Amino acid sequence: MAYHEAVYDEPLIFEYRSGTTYKLPGLEGKQKIDLPENLLRKELNLPEVSEYDVVRHYTRLSQMNYSVDLGIYPLGSCTMKFNPKYADAIASSRQFSEMHPLQLQSETQGELRILYELQEYLKAISDMDAVTLQPLAGAQGEYTGILITRKYFEVKGELDSRTDVLIPDSAHGTNPASAAMAGFNVIEIPSSENGTVNLDALKAALSEHTAAFMITNPNTLGIFEDHIEEIAKMVHDAGALLYYDGANFNGILGVTSPGIMGFDIVHFNLHKTFATPHGSGGPGAGPVGVKSRLKDFLPVPVVGKEGDRYFLDYGAKHTIGKVSSYTGSFMVLLRAWAYITYHGSDGLRRNTVNAVLNTNYIRKRLEGRFSIPYKTLKKHEVVISTENTGIRALDAAKYLIDQGVHAPTIYFPLIVHEAMMIEPTETVSKQDLDRFVDALIESSKLSPEELKNHPVNLPVSRPDEVKAARDMKVRWDGSTYGN
């Protein structure tokens, strides 16, 4: 399939001068509205743009971008799943979008029921005993879980001695960041030759100073930790907690659970597992589940139920306090509730099986062409290396987007040289899988010099990667208005 993104010389929305066609419902002509003087602004730098120009502006911008609605989006670890439109329709309905977070609980029983049911769903899915929906992102959920760990040892009188958090070298970068922000020392545990946790290194690091071991399972190599029950016993024998990073939950959903594996705390990335929109840093939701002995440390409120009445429960004895406003990212939570309700337990398990099947189909087709380090069988994602082909992962990624497929994650995990982390998810057809694999194999047949000429089919070719990452300007500062 030939591919070429549209290219428009599109101005900023502020540079349009078509004049607004917006009218307040029920008001005609000029109206005098009395507002307090302190709320009046002399200059309001908003664009005056007609509806047709707004529609055309954003349609043109959308045609200059790739999205998950166009095709495969195999970002490993970030898990860009297709967002079903029924969930968007439910979240956009007036019954939810026009609610106010300060409405009386007697007026929001429907909202509270949904949140309560989502808590129950997540408890059943994870085999945890209690869940909070408050954290607004996976990273905040992770930080919340570590704060619960800290509070737990503080109440036990062991915080001064429990100073260390252990983390595998294949972990997401937010793991050590969360642990350090919570005041713990971070100790890195190396991987074994299979890509799993090195048990000897873990045993040597565990001590009376260990507060927790944070681990993702399946890990960022797409590999399931075979010895997870042995790991759980080792951690608990040391008096520490076992923390589950739920970033890769879609590799086990409906098949096993953190509770069965022996974890004490888990955070969920709802956008990764339950098809909530995710991109450019949000919106997200990162609920946290815990075993019963940690229930009293959850942030408040959680949603309780008494008879037929739902209510916000602030009664946790050792709570770490609030971690967000109101009840968290309600619209994101609502989408997750809709997704889980729609699929049911059998559907969620089927999605996991299909995601694993898609991953291993890609793995099998790439074997022999690219290096695939560590254990062969993968779960939700496969990490390959372009090192044996003589081309760089960056150049192969640029070639892929030139062919109309989004590039996978590159240069992560750090323990694989020239890494490409590919996660197809369950919603990609065999046709799209083959098109992705064919394009990737084609890239390996080009010379490094030829690859450096790509992309040529996009509005922007090769931006300054460092400047783009560190000097982003995503907010209009008004300096060009009126010029």
PDB file of C-alpha atoms in Angstrom, residues 43 71 172 184 245 291 294 350 386 406:
ATOM      1  CA  GLU A  43      -8.078  41.919  26.269  1.00  0.00           C
ATOM      2  CA  GLY A  71      -3.633   1.242  11.669  1.00  0.00           C
ATOM      3  CA  HIS A 172      10.376   1.055  33.631  1.00  0.00           C
ATOM      4  CA  PHE A 184      14.020   5.085  49.547  1.00  0.00           C
ATOM      5  CA  ASP A 245       3.830  -2.671  38.172  1.00  0.00           C
ATOM      6  CA  LYS A 291      -4.050  -7.028  50.075  1.00  0.00           C
ATOM      7  CA  LEU A 294      -2.710  -2.711  53.594  1.00  0.00           C
ATOM      8  CA  ARG A 350      -9.724 -13.867  24.894  1.00  0.00           C
ATOM      9  CA  THR A 386      18.798  -4.524  14.810  1.00  0.00           C
ATOM     10  CA  HIS A 406       3.677   3.707  13.449  1.00  0.00           C
TER      11      HIS A 406
END
